[in-house]
Coordinates of N, CA and C in Angstrom, one line a residue:
X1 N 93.1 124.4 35.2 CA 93.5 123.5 34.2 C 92.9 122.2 34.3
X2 N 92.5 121.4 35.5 CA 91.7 120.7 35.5 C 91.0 120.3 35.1
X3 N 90.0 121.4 35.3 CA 88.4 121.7 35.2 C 88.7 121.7 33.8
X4 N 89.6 122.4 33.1 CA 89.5 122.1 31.2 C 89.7 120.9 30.8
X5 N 90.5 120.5 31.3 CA 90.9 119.1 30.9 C 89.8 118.2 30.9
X6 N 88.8 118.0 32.3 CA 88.2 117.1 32.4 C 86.9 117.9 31.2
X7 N 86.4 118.9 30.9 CA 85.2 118.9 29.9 C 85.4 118.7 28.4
X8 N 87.3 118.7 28.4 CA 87.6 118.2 27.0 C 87.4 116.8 26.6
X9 N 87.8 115.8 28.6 CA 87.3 114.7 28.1 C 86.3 114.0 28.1
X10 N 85.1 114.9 28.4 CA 83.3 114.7 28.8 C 83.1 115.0 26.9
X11 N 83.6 116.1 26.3 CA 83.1 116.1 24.9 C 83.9 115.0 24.0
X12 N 84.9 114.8 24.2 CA 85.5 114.1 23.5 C 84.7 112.4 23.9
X13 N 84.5 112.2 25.0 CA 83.6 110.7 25.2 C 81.8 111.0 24.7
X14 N 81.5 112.1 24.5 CA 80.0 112.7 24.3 C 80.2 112.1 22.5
X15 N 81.5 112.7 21.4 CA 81.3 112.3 20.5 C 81.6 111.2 20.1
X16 N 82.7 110.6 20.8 CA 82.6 109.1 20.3 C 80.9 108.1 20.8
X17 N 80.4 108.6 21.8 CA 79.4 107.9 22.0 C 77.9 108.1 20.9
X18 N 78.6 109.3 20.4 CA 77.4 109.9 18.8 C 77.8 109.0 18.0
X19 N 79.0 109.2 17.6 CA 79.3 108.6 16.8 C 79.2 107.1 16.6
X20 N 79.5 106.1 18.0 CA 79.7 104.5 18.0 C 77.4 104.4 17.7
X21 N 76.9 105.7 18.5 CA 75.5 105.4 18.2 C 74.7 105.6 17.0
X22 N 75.6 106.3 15.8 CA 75.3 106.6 14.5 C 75.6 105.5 13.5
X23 N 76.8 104.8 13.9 CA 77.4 103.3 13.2 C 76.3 102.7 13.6
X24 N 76.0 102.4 14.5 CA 75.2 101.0 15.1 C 74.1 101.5 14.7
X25 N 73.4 102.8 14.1 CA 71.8 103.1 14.0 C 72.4 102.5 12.0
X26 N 73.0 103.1 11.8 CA 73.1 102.6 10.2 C 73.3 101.4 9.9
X27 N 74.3 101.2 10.6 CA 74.6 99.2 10.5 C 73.0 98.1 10.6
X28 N 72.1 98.5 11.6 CA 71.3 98.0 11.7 C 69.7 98.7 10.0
X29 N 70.6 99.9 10.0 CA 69.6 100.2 9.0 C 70.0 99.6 7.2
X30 N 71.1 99.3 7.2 CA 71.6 99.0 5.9 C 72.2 97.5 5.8
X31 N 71.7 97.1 7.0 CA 72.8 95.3 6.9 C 72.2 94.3 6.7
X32 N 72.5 93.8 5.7 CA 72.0 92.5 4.9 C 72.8 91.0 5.1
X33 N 71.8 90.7 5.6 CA 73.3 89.0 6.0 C 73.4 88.7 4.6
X34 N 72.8 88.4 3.4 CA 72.8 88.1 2.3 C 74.5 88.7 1.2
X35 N 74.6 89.7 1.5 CA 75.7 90.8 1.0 C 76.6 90.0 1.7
X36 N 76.8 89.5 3.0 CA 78.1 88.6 3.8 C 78.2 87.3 3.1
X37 N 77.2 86.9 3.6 CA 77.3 85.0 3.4 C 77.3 84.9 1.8
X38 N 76.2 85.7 1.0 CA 76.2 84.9 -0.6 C 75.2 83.4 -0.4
X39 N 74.0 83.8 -0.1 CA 73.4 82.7 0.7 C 72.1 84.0 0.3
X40 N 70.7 83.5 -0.6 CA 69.8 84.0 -0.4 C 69.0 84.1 0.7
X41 N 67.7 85.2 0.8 CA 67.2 85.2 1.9 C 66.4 84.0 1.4
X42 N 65.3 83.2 2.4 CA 65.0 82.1 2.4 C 63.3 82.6 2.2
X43 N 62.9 81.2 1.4 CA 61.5 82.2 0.9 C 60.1 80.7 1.1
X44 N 59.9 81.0 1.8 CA 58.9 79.6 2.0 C 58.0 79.5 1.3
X45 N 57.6 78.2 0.6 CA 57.3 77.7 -0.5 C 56.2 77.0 -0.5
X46 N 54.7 76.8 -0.6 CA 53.6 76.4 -0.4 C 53.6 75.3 -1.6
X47 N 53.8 73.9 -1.6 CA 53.2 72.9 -2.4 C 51.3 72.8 -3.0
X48 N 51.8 73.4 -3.9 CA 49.7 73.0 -3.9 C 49.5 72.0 -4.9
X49 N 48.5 70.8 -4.0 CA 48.5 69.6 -4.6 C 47.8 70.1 -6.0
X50 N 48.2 68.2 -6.9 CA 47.2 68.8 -8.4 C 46.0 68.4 -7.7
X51 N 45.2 68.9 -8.9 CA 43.6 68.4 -9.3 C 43.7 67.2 -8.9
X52 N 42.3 66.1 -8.7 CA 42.2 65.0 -8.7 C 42.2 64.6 -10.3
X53 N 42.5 63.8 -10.8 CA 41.9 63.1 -12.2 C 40.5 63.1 -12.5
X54 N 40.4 63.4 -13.5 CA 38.8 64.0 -13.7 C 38.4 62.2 -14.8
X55 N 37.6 61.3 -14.3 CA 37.2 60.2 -14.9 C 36.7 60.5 -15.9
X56 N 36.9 59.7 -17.0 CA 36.4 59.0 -18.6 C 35.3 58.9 -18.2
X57 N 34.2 60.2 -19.5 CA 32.8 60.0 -19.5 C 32.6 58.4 -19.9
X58 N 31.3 57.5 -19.0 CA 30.8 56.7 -19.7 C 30.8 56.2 -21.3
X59 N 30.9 55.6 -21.8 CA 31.1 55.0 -23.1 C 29.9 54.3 -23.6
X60 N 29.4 54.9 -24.6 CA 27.7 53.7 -24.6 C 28.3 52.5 -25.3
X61 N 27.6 52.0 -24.8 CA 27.5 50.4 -25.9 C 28.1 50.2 -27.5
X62 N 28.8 49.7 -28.0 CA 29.2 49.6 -29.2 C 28.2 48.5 -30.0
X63 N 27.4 47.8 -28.7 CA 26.9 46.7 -29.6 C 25.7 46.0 -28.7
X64 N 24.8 45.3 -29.3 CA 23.2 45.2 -28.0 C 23.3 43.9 -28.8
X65 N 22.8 43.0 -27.4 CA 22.3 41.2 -28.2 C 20.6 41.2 -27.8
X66 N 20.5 40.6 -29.0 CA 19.1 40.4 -29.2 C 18.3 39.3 -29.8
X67 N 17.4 38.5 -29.2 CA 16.8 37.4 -29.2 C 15.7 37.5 -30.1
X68 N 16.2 36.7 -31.3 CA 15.2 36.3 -32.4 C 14.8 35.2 -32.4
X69 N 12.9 35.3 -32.9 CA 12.9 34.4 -32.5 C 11.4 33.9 -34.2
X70 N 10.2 33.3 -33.8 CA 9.6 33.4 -34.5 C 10.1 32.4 -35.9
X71 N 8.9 33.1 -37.2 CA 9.6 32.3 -38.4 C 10.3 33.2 -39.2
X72 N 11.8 32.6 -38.6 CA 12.9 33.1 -39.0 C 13.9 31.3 -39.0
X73 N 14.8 31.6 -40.2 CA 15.4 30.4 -40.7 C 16.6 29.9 -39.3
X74 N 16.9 31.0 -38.7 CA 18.0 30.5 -37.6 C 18.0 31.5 -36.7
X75 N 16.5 30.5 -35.5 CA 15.8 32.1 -34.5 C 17.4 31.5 -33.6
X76 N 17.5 32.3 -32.4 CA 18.6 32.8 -31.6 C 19.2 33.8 -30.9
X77 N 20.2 34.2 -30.5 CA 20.7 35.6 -29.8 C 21.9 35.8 -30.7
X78 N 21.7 37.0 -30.9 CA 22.3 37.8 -32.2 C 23.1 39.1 -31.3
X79 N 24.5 39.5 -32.1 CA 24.9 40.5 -31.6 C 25.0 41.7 -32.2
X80 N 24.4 42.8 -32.3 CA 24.8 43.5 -33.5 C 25.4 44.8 -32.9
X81 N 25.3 46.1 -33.7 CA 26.1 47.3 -33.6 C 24.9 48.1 -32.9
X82 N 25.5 48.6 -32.1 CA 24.0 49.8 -31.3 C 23.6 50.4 -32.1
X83 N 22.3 50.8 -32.3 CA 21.5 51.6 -33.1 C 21.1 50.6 -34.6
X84 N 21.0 49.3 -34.5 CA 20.6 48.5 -35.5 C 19.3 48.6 -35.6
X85 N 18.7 48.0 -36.5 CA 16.9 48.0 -36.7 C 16.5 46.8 -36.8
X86 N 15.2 46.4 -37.0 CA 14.9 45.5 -36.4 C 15.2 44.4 -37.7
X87 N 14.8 45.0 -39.3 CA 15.3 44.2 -40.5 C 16.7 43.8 -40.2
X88 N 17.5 44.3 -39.5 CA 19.0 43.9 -39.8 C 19.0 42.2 -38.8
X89 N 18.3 42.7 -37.8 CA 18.3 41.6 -36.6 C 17.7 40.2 -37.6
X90 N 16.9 40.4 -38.2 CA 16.1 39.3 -38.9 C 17.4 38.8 -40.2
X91 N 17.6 39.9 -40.5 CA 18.6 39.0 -41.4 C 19.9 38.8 -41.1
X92 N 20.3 38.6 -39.5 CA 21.4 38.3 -39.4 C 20.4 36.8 -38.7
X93 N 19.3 36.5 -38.4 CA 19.0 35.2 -38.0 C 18.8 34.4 -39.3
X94 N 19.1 34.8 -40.8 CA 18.7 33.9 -41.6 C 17.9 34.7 -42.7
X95 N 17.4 35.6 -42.3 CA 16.3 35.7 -43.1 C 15.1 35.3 -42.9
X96 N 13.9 35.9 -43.5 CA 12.5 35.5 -42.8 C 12.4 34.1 -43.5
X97 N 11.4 33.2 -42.8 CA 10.9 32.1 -43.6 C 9.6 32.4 -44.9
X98 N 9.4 31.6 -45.5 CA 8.0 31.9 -46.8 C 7.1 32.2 -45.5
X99 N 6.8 31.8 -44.2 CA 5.3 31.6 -43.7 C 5.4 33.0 -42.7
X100 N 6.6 33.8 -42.7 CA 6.5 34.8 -41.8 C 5.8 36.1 -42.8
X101 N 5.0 36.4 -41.7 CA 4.1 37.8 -41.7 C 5.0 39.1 -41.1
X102 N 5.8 39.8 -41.9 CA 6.1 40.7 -42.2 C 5.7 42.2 -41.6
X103 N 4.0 41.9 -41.9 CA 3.6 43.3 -42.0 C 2.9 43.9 -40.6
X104 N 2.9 43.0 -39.4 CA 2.9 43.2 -38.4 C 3.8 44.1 -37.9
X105 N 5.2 43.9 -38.4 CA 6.5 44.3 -37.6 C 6.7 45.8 -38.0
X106 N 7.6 46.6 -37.3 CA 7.8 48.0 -38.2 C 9.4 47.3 -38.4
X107 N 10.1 47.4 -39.5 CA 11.0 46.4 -39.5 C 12.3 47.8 -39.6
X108 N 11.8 48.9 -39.4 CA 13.1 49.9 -39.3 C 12.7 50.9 -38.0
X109 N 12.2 49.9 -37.1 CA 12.5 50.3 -35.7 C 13.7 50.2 -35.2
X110 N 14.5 50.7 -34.2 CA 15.9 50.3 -34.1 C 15.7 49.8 -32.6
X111 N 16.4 48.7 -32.4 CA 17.0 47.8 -31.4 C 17.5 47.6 -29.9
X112 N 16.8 47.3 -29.3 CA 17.7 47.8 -27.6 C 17.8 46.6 -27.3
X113 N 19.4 46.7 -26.3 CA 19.9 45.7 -25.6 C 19.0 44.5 -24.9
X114 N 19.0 43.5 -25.1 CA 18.1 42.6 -24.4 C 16.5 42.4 -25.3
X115 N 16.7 43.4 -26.1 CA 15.3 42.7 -27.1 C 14.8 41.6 -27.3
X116 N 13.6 41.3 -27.6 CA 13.2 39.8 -28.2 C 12.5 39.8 -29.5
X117 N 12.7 39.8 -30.5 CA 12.1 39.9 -31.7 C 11.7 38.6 -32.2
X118 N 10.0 38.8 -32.1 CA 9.7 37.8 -33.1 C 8.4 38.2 -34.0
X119 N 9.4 37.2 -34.6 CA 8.2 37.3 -36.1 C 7.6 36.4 -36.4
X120 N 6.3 36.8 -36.3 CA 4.8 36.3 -36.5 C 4.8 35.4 -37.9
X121 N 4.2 34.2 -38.1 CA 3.9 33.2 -39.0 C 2.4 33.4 -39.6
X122 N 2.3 33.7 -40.9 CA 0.8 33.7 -41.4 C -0.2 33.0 -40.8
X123 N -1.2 33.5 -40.4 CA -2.5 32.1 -39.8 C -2.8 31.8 -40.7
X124 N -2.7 30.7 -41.2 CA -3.4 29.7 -42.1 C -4.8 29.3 -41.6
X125 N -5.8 29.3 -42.4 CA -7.3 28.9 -42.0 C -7.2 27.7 -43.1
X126 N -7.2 26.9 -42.0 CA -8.0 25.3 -42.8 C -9.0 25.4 -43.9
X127 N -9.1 25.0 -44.8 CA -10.3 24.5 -45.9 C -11.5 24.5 -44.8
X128 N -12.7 24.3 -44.9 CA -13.7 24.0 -44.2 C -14.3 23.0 -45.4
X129 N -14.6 21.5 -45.6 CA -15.5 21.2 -46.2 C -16.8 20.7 -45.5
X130 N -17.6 20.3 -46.4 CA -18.9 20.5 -45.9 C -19.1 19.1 -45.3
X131 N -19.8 18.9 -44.2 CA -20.0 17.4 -43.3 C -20.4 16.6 -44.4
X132 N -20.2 15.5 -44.5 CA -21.4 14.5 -44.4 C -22.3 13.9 -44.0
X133 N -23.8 13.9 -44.7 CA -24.9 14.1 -44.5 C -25.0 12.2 -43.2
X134 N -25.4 12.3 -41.7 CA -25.5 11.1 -41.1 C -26.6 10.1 -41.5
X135 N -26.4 8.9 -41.0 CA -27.5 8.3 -41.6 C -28.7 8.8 -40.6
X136 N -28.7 9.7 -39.7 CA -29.4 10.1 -38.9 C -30.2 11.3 -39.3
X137 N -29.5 12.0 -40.6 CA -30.1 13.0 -40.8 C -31.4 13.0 -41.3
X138 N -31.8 14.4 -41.3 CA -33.2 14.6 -41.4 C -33.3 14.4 -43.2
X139 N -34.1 13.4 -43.7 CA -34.5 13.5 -45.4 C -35.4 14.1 -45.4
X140 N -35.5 15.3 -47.1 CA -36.5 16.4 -47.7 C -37.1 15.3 -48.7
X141 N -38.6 15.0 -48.7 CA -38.8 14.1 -49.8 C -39.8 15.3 -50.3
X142 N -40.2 15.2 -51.7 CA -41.4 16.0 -52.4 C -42.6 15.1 -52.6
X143 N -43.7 15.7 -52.1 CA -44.8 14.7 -52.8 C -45.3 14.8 -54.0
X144 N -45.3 13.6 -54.6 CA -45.7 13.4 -56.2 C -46.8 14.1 -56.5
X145 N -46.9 14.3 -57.5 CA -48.0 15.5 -57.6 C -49.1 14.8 -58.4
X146 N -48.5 13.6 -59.1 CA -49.1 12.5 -60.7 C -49.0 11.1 -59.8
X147 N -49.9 10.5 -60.2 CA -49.4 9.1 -59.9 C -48.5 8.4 -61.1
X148 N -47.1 7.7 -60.5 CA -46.7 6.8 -61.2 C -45.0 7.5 -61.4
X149 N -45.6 8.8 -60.9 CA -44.2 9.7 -60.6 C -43.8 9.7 -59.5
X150 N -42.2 9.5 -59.5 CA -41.7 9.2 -58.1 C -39.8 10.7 -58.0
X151 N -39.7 11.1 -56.8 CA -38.7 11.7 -56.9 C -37.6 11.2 -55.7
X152 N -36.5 11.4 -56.1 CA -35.8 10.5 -55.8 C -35.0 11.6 -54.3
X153 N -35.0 10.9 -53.3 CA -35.4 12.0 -51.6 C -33.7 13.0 -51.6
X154 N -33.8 13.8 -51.4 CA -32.3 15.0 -51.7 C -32.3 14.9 -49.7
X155 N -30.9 15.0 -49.0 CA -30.4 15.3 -47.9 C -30.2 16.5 -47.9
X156 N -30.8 17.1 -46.5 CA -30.8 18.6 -46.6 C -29.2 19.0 -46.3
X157 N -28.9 20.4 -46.8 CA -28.1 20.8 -46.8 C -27.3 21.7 -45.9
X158 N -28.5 21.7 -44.9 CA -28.2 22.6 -43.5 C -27.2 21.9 -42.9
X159 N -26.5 22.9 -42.5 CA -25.2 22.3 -41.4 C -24.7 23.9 -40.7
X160 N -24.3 23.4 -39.4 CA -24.0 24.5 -38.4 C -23.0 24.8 -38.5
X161 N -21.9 26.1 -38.7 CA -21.0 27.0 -38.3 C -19.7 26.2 -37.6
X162 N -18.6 25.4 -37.9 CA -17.8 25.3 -37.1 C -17.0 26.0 -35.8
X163 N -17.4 25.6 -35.2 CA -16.9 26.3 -34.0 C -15.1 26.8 -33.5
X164 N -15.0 27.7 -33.5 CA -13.3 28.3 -33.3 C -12.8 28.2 -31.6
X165 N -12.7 27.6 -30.8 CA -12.1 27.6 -29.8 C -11.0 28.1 -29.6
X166 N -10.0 28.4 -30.3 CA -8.4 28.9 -30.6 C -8.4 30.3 -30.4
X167 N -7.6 30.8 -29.3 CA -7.6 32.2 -28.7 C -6.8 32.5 -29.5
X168 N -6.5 34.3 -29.9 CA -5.4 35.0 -30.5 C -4.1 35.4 -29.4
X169 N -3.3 34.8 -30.0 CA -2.0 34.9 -29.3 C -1.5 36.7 -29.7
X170 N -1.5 37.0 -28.8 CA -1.4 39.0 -28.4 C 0.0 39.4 -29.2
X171 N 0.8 38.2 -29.0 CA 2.6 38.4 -29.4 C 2.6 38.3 -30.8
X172 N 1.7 37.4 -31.4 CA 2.0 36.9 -32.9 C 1.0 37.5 -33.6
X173 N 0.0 37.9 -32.9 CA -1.3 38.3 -33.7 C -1.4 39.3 -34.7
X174 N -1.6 39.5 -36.1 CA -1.2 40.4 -36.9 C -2.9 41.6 -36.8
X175 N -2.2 42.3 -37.2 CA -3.6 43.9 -37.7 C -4.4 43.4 -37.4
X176 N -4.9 42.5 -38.6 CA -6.5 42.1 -38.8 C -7.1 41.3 -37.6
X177 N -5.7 40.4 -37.3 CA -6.6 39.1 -36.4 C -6.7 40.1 -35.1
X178 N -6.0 41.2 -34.6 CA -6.3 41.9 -33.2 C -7.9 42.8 -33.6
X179 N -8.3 42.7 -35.3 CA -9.2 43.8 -35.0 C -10.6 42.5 -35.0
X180 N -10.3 41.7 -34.6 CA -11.5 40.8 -34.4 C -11.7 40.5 -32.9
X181 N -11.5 41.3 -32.3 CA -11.9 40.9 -30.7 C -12.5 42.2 -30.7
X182 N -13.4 42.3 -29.4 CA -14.7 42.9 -29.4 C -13.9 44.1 -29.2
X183 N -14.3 45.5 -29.5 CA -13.6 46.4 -28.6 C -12.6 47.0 -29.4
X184 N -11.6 46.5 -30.3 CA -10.6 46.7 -31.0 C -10.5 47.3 -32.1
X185 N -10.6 48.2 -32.3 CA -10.2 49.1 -33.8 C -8.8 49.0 -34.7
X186 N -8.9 49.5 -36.1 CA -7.2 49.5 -36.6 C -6.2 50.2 -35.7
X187 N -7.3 51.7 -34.8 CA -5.9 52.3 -34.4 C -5.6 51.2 -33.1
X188 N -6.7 51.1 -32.5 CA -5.8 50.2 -31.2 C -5.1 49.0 -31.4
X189 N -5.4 48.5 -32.6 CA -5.0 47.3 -32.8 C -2.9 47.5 -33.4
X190 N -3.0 48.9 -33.9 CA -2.0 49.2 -34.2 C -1.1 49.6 -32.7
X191 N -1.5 50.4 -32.0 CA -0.8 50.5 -30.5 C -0.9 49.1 -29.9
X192 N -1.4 48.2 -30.0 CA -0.4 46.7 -29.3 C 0.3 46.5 -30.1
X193 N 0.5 46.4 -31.6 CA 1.7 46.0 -31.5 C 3.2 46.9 -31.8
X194 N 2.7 48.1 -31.7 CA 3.8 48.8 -31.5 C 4.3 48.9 -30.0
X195 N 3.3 48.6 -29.1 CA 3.2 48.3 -27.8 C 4.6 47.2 -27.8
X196 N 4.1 46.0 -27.9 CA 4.7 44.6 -28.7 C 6.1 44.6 -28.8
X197 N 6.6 45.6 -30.0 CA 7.5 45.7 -30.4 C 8.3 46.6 -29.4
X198 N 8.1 47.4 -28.5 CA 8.5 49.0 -27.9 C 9.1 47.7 -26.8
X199 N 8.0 47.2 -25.9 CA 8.7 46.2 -25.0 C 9.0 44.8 -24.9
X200 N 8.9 44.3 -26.1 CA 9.7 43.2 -26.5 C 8.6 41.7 -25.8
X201 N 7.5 42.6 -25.7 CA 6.2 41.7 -26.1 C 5.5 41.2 -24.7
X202 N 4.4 40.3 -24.4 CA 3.4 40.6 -23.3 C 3.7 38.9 -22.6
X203 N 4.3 39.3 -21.3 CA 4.3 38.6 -20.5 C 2.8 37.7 -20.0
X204 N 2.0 38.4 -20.0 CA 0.5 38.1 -19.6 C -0.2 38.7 -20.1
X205 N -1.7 38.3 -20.4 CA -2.6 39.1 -21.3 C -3.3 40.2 -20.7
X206 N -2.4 40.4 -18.8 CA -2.8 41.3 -18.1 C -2.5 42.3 -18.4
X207 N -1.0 42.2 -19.2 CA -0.3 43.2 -19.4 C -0.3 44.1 -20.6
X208 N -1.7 43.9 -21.1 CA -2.4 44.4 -22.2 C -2.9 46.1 -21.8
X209 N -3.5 45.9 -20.6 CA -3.5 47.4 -19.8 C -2.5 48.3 -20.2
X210 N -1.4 48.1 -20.3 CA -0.3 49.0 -20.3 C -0.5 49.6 -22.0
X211 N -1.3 48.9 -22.6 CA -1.5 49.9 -23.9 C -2.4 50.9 -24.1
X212 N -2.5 52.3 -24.1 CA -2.7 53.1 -23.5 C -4.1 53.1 -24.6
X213 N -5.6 53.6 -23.5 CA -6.2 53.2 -23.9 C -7.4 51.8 -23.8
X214 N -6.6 51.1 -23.1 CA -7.1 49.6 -22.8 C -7.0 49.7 -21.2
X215 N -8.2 49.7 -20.7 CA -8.5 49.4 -19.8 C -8.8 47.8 -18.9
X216 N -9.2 48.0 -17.4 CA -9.6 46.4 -16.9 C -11.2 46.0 -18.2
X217 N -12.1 47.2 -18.5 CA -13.8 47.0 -19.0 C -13.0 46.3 -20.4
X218 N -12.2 46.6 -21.0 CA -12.0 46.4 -22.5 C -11.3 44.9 -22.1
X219 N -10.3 45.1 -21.3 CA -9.8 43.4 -21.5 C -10.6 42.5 -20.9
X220 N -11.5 43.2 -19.8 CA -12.7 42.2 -19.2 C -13.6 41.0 -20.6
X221 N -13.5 42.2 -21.3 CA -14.2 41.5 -22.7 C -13.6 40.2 -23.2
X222 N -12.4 40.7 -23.6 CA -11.9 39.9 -24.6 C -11.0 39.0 -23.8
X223 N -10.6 39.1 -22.7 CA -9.6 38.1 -21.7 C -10.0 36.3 -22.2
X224 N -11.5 35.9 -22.3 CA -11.3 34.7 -22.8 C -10.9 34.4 -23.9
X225 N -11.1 35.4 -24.9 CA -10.4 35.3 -26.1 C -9.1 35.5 -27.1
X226 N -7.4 36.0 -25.6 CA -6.7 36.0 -26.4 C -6.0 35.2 -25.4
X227 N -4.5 34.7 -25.6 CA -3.3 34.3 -24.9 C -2.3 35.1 -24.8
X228 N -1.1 35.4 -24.3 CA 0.0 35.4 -24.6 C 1.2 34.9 -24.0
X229 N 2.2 34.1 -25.0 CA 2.9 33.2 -24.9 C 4.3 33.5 -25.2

């Protein structure tokens, strides 16, 4: 009776120990702290910074100042709207004067910041009249050809070439007057002054090289004959 008793209580501790080990395999297989507390599971959250600000493209100029100058009624610094021409610059200085030369300029070139525009004055060439004869001059007498006939002595009328000393100013100089230096054609004479106009005119008459075409041999020539001012 013993021996029965004790294997009824080896199976009877065999199934509770199945059993306490079948709770605790499920419990751990089906247990949600979430279902107790009412408290979600917790879910980690990565902040991701913004973009930097992306900077305002540049803005061009709304407006360029520009230095008129020449014969114009009120030369000065002028402000106008970007992309102006060069006619507008002139008539916001006034208007040309009667003595300004016009046709040098391209007057619907348009305008950059810091320009200097000037407009050239017609060269006026002095009258030349003719010397008067010195009392040193040489007299033409005719010899009488009759006796008793006499002609009355005429001062000759030779006289020498006034001489021009006055160099061409490179800045002011129109078409014609650049095509009178040695060397100089309509077309090149037309690339200085669009030269002229492109960079707002020649610091030195060294800086005549920069018009393409013109070399040291070409301005070698003409260097005693222009200025620029």
């Amino acid at each position: 009776m013993d021996s029965l008793e004790a294997q009824h209580r080896k199976i009877i501790i065999i199934l509770v120990i199945v059993i306490l080990a079948g709770g605790v395999y499920w419990m751990l297989k089906h247990f949600h702290p979430s279902l107790f507390l009412g408290e979600p599971d917790f879910v980690v959250e990565t902040e991701i910074a913004p973009p930097p600000p992306t900077p305002p493209p540049p803005t061009a100029k709304s407006e360029v100042a520009v230095h008129v100058t020449g014969a114009v009624k009120s030369p000065g610094v002028y402000y106008l709207s970007a992309g102006a021409r060069v006619h507008e610059a002139i008539e916001k200085a006034g208007g040309r004067t009667d003595l300004a030369d016009i046709h040098s300029l391209n007057l619907a070139a348009k305008i950059r910041d810091g320009q200097q525009i000037d407009v050239p004055m017609i060269r006026q060439i002095p009258d030349v009249k003719p010397a008067a004869p010195s009392s040193s001059a040489a007299q033409e007498y005719t010899i009488p050809t009759s006796p008793g006939s006499s002609v009355t002595p005429q001062p000759s009328m030779r006289q020498s070439a006034p001489s021009d000393g006055a160099r061409i100013n490179i800045n002011t100089a129109t078409l014609q007057e650049l095509q009178t230096l040695r060397g100089i054609g309509p077309a090149m004479a037309r690339r200085i002054i669009e030269y002229r106009q492109t960079a707002g005119g020649f610091s030195t008459v060294d800086d005549l090289t920069n018009v393409k075409g013109i070399g040291e041999k070409t301005l070698a020539k003409i260097r005693d004959k222009i200025t620029a001012y």
